PDB file of C-alpha atoms in Angstrom:
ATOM      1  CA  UNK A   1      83.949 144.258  89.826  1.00 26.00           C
ATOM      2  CA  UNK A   2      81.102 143.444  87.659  1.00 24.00           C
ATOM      3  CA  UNK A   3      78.015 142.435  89.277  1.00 30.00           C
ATOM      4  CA  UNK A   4      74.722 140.439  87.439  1.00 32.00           C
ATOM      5  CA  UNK A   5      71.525 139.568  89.356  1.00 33.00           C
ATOM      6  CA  UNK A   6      70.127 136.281  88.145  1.00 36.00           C
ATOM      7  CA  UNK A   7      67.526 137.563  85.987  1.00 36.00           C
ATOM      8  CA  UNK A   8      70.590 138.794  83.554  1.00 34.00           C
ATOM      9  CA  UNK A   9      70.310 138.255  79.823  1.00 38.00           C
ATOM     10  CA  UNK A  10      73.591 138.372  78.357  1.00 36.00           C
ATOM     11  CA  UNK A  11      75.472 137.271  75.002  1.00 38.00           C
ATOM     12  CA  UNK A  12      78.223 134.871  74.880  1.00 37.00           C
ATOM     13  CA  UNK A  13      81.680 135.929  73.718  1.00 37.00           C
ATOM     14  CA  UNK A  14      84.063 132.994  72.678  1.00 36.00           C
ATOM     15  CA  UNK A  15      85.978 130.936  75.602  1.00 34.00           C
ATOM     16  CA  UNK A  16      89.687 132.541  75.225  1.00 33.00           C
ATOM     17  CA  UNK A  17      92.718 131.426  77.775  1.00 30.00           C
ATOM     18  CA  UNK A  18      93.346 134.522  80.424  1.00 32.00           C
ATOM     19  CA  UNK A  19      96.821 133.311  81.467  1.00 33.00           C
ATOM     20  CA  UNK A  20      98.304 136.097  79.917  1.00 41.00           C
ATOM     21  CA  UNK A  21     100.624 137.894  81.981  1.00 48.00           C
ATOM     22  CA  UNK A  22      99.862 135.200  84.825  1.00 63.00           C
ATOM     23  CA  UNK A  23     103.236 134.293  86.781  1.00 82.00           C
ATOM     24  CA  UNK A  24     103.953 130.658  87.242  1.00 90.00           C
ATOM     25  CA  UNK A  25     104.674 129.959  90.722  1.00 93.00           C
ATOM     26  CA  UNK A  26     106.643 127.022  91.466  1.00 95.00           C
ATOM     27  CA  UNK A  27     108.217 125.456  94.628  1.00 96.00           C
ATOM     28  CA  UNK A  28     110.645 122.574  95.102  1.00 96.00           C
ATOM     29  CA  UNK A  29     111.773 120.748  98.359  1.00 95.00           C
ATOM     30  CA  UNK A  30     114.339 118.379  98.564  1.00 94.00           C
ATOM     31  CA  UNK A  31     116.858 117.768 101.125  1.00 92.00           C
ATOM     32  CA  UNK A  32     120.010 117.616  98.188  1.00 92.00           C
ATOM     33  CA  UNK A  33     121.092 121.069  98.016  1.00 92.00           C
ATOM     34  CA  UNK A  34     123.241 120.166  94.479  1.00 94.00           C
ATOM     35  CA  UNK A  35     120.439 118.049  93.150  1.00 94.00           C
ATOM     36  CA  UNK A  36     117.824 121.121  94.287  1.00 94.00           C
ATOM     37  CA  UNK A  37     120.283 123.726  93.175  1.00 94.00           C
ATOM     38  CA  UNK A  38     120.390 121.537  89.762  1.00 94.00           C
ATOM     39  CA  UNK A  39     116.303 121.528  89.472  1.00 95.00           C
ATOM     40  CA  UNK A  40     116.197 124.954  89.661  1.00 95.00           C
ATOM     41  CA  UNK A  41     118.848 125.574  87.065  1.00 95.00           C
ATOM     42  CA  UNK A  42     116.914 123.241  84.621  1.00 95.00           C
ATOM     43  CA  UNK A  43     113.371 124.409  85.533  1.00 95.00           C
ATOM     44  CA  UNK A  44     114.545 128.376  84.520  1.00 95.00           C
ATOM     45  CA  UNK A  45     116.204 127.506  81.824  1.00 95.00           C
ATOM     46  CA  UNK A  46     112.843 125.661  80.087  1.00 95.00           C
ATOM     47  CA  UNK A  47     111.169 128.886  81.529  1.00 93.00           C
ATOM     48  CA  UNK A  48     113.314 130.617  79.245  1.00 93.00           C
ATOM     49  CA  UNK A  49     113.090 129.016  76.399  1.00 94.00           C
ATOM     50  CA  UNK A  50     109.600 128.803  75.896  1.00 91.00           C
ATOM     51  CA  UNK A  51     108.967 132.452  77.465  1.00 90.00           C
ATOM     52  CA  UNK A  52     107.240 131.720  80.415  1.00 89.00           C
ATOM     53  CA  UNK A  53     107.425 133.925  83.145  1.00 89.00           C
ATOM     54  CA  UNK A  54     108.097 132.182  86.200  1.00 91.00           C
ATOM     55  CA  UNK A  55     109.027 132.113  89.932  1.00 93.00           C
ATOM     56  CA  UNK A  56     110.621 129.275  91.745  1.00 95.00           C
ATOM     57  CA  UNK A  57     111.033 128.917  95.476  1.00 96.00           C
ATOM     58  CA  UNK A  58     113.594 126.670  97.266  1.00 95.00           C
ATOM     59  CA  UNK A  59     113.802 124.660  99.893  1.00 94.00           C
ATOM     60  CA  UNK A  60     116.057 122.026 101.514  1.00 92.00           C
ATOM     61  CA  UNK A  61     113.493 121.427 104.665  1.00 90.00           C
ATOM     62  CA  UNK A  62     110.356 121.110 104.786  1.00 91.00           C
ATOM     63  CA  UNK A  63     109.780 123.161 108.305  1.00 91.00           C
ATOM     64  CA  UNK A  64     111.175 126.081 106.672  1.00 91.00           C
ATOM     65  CA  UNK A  65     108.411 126.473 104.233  1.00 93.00           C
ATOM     66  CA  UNK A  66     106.260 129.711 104.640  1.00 93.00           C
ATOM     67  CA  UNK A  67     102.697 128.437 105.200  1.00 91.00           C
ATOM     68  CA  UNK A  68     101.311 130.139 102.660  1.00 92.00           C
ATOM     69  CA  UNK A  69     103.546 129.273 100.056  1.00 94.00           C
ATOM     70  CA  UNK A  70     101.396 125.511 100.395  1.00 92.00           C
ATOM     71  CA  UNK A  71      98.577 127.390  99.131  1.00 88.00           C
ATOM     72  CA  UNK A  72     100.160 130.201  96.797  1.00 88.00           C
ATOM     73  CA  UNK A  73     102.066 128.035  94.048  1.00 92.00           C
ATOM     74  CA  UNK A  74     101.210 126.307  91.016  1.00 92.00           C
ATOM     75  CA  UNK A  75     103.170 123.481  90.684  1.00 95.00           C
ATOM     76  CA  UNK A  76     104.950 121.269  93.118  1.00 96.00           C
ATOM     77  CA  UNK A  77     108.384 119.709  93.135  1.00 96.00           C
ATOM     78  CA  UNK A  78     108.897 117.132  95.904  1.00 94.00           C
ATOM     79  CA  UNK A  79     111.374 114.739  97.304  1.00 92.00           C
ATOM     80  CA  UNK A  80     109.765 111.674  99.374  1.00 88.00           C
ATOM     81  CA  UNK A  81     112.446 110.383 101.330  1.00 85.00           C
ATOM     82  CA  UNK A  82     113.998 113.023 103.465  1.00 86.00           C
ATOM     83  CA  UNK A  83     116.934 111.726 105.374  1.00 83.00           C
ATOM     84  CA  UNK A  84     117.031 111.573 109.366  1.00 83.00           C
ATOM     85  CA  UNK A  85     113.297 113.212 109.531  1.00 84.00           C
ATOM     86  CA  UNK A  86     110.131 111.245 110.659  1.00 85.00           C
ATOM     87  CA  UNK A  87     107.921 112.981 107.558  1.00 85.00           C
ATOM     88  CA  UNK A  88     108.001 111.718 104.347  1.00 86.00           C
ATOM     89  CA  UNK A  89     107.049 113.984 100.858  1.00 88.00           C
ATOM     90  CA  UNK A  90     103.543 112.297 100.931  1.00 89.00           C
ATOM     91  CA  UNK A  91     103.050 113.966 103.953  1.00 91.00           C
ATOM     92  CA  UNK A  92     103.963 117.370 102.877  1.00 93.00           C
ATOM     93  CA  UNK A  93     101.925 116.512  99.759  1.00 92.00           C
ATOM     94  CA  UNK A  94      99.088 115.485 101.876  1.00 91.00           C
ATOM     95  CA  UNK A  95      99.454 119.277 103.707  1.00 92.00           C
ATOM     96  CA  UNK A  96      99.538 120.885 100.565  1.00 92.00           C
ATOM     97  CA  UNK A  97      96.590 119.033  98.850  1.00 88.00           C
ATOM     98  CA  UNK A  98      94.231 119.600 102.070  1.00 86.00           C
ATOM     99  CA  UNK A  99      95.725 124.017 101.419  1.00 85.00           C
ATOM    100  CA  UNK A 100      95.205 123.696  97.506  1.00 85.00           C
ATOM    101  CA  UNK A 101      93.088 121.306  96.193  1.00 79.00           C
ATOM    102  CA  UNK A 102      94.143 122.726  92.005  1.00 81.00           C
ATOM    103  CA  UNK A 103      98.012 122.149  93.078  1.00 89.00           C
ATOM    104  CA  UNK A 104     100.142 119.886  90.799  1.00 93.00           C
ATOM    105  CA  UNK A 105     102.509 117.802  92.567  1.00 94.00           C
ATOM    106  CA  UNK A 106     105.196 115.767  91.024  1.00 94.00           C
ATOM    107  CA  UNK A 107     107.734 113.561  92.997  1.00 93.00           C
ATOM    108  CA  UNK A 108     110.912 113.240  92.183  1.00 90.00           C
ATOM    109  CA  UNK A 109     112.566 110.449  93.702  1.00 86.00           C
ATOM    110  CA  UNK A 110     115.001 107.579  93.659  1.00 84.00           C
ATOM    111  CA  UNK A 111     112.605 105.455  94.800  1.00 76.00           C
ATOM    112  CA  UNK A 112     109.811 104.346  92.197  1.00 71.00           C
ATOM    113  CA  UNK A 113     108.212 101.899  95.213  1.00 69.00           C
ATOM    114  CA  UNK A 114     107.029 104.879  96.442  1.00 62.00           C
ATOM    115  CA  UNK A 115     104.105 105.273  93.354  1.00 61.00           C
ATOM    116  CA  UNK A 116     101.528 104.030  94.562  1.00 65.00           C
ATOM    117  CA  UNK A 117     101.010 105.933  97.537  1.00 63.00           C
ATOM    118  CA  UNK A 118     101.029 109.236  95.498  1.00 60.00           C
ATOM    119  CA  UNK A 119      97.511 107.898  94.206  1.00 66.00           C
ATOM    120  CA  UNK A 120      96.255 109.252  97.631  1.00 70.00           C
ATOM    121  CA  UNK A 121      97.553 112.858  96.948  1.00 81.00           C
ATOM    122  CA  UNK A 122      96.714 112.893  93.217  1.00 82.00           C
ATOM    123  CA  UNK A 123     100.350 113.269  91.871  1.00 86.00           C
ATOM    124  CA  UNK A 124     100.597 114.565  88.497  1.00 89.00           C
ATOM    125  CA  UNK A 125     103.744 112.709  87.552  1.00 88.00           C
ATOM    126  CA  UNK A 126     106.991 110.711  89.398  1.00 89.00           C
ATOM    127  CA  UNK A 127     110.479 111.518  87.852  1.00 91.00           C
ATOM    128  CA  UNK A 128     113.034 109.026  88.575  1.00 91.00           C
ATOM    129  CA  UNK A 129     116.047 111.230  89.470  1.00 91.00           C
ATOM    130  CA  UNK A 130     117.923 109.390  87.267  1.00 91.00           C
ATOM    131  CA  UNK A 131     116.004 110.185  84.424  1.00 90.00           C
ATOM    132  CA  UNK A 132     115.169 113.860  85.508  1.00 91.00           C
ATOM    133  CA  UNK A 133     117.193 115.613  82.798  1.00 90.00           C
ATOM    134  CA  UNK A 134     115.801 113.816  79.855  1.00 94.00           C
ATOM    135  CA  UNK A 135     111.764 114.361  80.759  1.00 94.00           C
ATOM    136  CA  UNK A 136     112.007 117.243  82.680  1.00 96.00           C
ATOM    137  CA  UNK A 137     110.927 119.320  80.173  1.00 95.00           C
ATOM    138  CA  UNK A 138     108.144 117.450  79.111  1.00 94.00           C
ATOM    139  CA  UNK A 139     106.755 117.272  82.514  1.00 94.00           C
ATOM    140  CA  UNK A 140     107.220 121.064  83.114  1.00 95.00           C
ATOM    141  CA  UNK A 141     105.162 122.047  79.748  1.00 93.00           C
ATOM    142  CA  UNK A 142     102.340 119.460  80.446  1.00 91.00           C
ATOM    143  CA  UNK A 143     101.983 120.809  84.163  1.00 92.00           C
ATOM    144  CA  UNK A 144     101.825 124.356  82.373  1.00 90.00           C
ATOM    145  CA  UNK A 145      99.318 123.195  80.016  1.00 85.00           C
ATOM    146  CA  UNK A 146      97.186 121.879  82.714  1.00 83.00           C
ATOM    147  CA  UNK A 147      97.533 125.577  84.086  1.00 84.00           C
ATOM    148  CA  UNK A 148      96.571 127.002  81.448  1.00 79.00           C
ATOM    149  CA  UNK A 149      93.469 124.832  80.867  1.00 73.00           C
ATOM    150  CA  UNK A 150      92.463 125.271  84.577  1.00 73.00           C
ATOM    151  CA  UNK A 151      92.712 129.838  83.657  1.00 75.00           C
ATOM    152  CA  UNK A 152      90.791 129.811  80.717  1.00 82.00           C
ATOM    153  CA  UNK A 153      87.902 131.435  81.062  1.00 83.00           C
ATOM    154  CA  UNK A 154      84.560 132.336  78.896  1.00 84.00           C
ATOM    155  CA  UNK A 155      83.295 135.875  78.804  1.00 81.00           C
ATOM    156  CA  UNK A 156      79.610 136.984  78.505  1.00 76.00           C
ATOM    157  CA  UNK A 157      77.828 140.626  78.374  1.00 70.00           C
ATOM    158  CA  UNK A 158      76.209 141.895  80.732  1.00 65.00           C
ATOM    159  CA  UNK A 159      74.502 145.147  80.321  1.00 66.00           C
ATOM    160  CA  UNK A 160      76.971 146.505  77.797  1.00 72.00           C
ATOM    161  CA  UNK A 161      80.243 145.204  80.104  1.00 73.00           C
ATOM    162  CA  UNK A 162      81.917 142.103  79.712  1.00 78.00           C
ATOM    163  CA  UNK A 163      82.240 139.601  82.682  1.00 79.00           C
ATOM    164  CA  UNK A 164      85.076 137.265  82.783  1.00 84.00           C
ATOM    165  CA  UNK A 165      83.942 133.451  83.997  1.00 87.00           C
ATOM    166  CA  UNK A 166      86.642 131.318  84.631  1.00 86.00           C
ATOM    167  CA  UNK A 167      86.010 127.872  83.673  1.00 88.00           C
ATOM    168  CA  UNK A 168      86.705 126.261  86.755  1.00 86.00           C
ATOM    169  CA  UNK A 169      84.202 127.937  88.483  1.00 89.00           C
ATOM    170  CA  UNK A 170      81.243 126.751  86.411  1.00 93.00           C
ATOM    171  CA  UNK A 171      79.694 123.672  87.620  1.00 95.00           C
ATOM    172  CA  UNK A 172      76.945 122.967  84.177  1.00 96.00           C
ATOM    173  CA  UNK A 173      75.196 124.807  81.235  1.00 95.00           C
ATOM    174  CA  UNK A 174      71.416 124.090  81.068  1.00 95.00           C
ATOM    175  CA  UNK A 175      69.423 124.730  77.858  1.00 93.00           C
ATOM    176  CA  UNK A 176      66.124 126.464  78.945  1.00 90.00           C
ATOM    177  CA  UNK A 177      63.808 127.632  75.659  1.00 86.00           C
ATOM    178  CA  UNK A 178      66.197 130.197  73.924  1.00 83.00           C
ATOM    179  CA  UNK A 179      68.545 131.072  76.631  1.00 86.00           C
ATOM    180  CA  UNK A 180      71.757 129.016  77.951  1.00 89.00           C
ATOM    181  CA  UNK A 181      72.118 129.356  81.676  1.00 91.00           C
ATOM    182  CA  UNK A 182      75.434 129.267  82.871  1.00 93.00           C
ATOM    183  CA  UNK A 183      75.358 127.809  86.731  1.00 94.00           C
ATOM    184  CA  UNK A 184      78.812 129.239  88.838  1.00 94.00           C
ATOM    185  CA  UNK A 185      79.970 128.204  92.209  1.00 88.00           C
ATOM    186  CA  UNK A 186      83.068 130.125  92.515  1.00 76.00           C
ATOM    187  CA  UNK A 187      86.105 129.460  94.416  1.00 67.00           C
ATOM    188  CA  UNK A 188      86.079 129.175  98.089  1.00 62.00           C
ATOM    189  CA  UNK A 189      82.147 129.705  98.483  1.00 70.00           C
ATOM    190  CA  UNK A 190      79.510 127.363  98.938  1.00 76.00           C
ATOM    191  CA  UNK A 191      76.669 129.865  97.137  1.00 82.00           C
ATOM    192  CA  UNK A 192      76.385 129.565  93.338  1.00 89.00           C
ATOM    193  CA  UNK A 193      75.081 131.789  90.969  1.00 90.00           C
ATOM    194  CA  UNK A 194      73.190 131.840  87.562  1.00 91.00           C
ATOM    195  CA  UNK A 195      73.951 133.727  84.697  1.00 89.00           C
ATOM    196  CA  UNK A 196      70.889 134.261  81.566  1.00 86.00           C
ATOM    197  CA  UNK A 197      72.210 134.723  77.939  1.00 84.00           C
ATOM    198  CA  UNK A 198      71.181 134.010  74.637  1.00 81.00           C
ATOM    199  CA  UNK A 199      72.371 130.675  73.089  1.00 83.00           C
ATOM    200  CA  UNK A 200      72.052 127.539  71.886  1.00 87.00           C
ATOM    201  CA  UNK A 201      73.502 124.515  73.570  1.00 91.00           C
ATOM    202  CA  UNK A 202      74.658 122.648  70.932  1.00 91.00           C
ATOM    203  CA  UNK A 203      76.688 125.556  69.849  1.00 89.00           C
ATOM    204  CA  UNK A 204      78.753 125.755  73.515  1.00 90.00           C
ATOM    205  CA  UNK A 205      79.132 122.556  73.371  1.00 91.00           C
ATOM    206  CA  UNK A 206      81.326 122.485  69.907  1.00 88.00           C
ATOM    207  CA  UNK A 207      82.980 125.284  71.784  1.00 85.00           C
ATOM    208  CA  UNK A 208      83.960 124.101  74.989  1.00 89.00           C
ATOM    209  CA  UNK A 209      84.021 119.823  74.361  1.00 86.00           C
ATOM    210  CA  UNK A 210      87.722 120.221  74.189  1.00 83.00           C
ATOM    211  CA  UNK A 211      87.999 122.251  77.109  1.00 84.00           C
ATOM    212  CA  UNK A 212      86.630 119.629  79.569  1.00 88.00           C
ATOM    213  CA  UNK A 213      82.590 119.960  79.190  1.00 94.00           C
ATOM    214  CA  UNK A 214      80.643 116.843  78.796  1.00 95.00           C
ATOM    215  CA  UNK A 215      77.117 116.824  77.160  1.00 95.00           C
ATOM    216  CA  UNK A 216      75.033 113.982  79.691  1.00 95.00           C
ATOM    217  CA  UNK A 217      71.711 114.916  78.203  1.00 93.00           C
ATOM    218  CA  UNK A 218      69.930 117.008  76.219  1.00 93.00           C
ATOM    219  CA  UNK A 219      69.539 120.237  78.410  1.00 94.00           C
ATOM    220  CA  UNK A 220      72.647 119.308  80.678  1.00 96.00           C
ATOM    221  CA  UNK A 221      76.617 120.255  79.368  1.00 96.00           C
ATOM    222  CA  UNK A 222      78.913 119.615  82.285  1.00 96.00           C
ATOM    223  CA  UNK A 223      82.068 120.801  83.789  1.00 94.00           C
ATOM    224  CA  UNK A 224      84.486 117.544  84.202  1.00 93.00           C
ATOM    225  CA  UNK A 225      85.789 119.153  86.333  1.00 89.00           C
ATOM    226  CA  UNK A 226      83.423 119.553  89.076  1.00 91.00           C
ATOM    227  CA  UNK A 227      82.014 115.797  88.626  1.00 93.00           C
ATOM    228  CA  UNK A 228      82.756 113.739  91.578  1.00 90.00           C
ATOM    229  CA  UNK A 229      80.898 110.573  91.052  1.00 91.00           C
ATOM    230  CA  UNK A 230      79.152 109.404  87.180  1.00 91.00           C
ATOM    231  CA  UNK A 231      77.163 106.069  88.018  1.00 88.00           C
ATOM    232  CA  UNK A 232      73.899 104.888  87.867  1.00 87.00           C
ATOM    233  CA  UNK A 233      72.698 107.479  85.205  1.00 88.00           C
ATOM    234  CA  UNK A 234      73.359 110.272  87.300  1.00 92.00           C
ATOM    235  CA  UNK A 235      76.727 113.091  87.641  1.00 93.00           C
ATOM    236  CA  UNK A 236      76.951 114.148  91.114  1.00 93.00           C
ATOM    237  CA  UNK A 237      78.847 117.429  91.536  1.00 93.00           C
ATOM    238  CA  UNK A 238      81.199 118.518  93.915  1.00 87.00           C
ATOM    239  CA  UNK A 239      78.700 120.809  95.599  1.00 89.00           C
ATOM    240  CA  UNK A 240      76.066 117.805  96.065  1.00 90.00           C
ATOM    241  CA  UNK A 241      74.177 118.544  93.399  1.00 93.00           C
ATOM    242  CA  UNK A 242      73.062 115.638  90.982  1.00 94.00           C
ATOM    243  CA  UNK A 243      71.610 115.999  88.036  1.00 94.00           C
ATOM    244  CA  UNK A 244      70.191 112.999  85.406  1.00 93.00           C
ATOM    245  CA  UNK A 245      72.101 111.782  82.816  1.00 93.00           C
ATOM    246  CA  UNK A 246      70.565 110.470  79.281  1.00 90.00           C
ATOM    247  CA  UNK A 247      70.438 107.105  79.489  1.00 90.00           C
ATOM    248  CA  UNK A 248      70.887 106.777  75.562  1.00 87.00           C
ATOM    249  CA  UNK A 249      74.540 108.111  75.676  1.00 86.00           C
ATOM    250  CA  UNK A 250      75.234 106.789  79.399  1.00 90.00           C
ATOM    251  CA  UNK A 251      78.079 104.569  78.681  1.00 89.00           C
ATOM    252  CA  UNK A 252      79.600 106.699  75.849  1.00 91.00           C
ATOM    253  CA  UNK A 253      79.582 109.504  77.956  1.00 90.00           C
ATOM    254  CA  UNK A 254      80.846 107.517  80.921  1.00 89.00           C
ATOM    255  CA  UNK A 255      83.628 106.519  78.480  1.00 91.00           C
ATOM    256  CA  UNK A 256      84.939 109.904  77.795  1.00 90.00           C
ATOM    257  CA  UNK A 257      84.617 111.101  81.308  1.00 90.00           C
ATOM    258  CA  UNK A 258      87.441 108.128  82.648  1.00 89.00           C
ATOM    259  CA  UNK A 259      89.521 108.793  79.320  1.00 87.00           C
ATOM    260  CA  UNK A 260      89.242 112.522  80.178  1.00 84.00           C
ATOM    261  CA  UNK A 261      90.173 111.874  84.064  1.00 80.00           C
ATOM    262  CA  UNK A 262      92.658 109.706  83.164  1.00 74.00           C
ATOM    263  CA  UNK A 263      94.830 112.427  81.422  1.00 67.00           C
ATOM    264  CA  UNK A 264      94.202 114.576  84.256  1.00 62.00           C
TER     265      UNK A 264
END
């Protein structure tokens, strides 16, 4: 493992995606064993045929599900209305969310009334069973874009070695004199960590505007990811941290940030 102190001056290397290699883990649950047995057939087939490497797990009951595999897979597949059982898909949704926040759960369902309480569990998409053959496949590469997105990562040298900072993990870039200072809180720790390099911020900001990073002032670019509330001229982070936002570009900036959300 690499290791910087904070007084580090490094060099950037372009942002580049690191999913490489990466296996897609995917579970479904759904008490129809030829409608489950059917998702999996369609879900490795569009695997397939775009190359992705993939893994799927099965299951037709919810209290057969490993307890790790709530934390462990990428994308979720879920029923909501299990028949004869108490629990509902929200609820396994709701366990799965609280065991991995980045999960992406879609519901597939005969029962559209069911939408609105998938807002609480931040479902990526509801499938209508009916219509599961035709947009499938859409909804399987768009969940695998969003993957990809959340695994890219930017790469900076340190000392002569390159270190490997996943995107998610960075919470803002602040412009100080002649050096960019990258700000990391990374996954499943509450310390964060600075990293020194030489750059401008203008220049990471062409660079990684597309990849969710939102310019609120002139020494501030911002992980979209990591905002939790954007009000009153100021981003609060999800690590309590708030910083000021220009007040010149507040409700431009405030636009993109819901428009960017909203996709999520």
């Amino acid at each position: 493992m690499i290791k910087a102190n904070n007084d580090s001056i490094c060099s950037a290397v372009p942002c580049q995606a690191v999913i490489g290699g990466y296996m897609i883990r995917v579970l479904l649950c759904d008490d129809n064993a030829p409608f489950l047995e059917s998702l999996r057939g369609e879900i490795r087939r569009i695997l397939k045929v775009h190359k992705i490497e993939g893994v799927i797990h099965m299951y037709s009951c919810v209290e057969e599900i490993p307890e790790h595999l709530l934390s462990d897979c990428d994308i979720y597949f879920l029923d909501i209305d299990f028949e004869k059982k108490q629990y509902t898909g929200i609820d396994l949704a709701k366990q799965i969310r609280t065991n991995n926040p980045n999960a992406i759960i879609v519901f597939a369902t005969n029962f559209i009334e069911y939408a609105p309480e998938g807002y609480e569990v931040q479902a990526f998409r509801y499938l209508l069973k009916r219509d599961i053959h035709a947009k499938l496949e859409q909804c399987l590469l768009q969940t695998i874009s969003k993957l990809r997105t959340e695994h890219e990562s930017i790469q900076i040298n340190i000392a002569g070695e390159i270190l490997t900072i996943p995107l998610v993990e960075i919470l803002y870039i602040e412009s100080q004199a002649h050096l960019a200072l990258i700000h990391v809180l990374k996954k499943g720790t509450q310390t964060t960590k600075t990293y020194r390099f030489y750059s401008s911020l203008s220049n990471l900001e062409q660079e990684l505007s597309t990849q969710g990073f939102l310019r609120i002032q002139k020494s501030y670019l911002v992980n979209m990811r990591r905002i939790r509330k954007y009000q009153c001229n100021e981003a609060q982070l999800d690590n309590g941290q708030v910083l000021r936002v220009s007040e010149k570009n507040y409700a431009e900036n405030k636009k993109r940030y819901l428009l960017w959300k909203g996709r999520r």
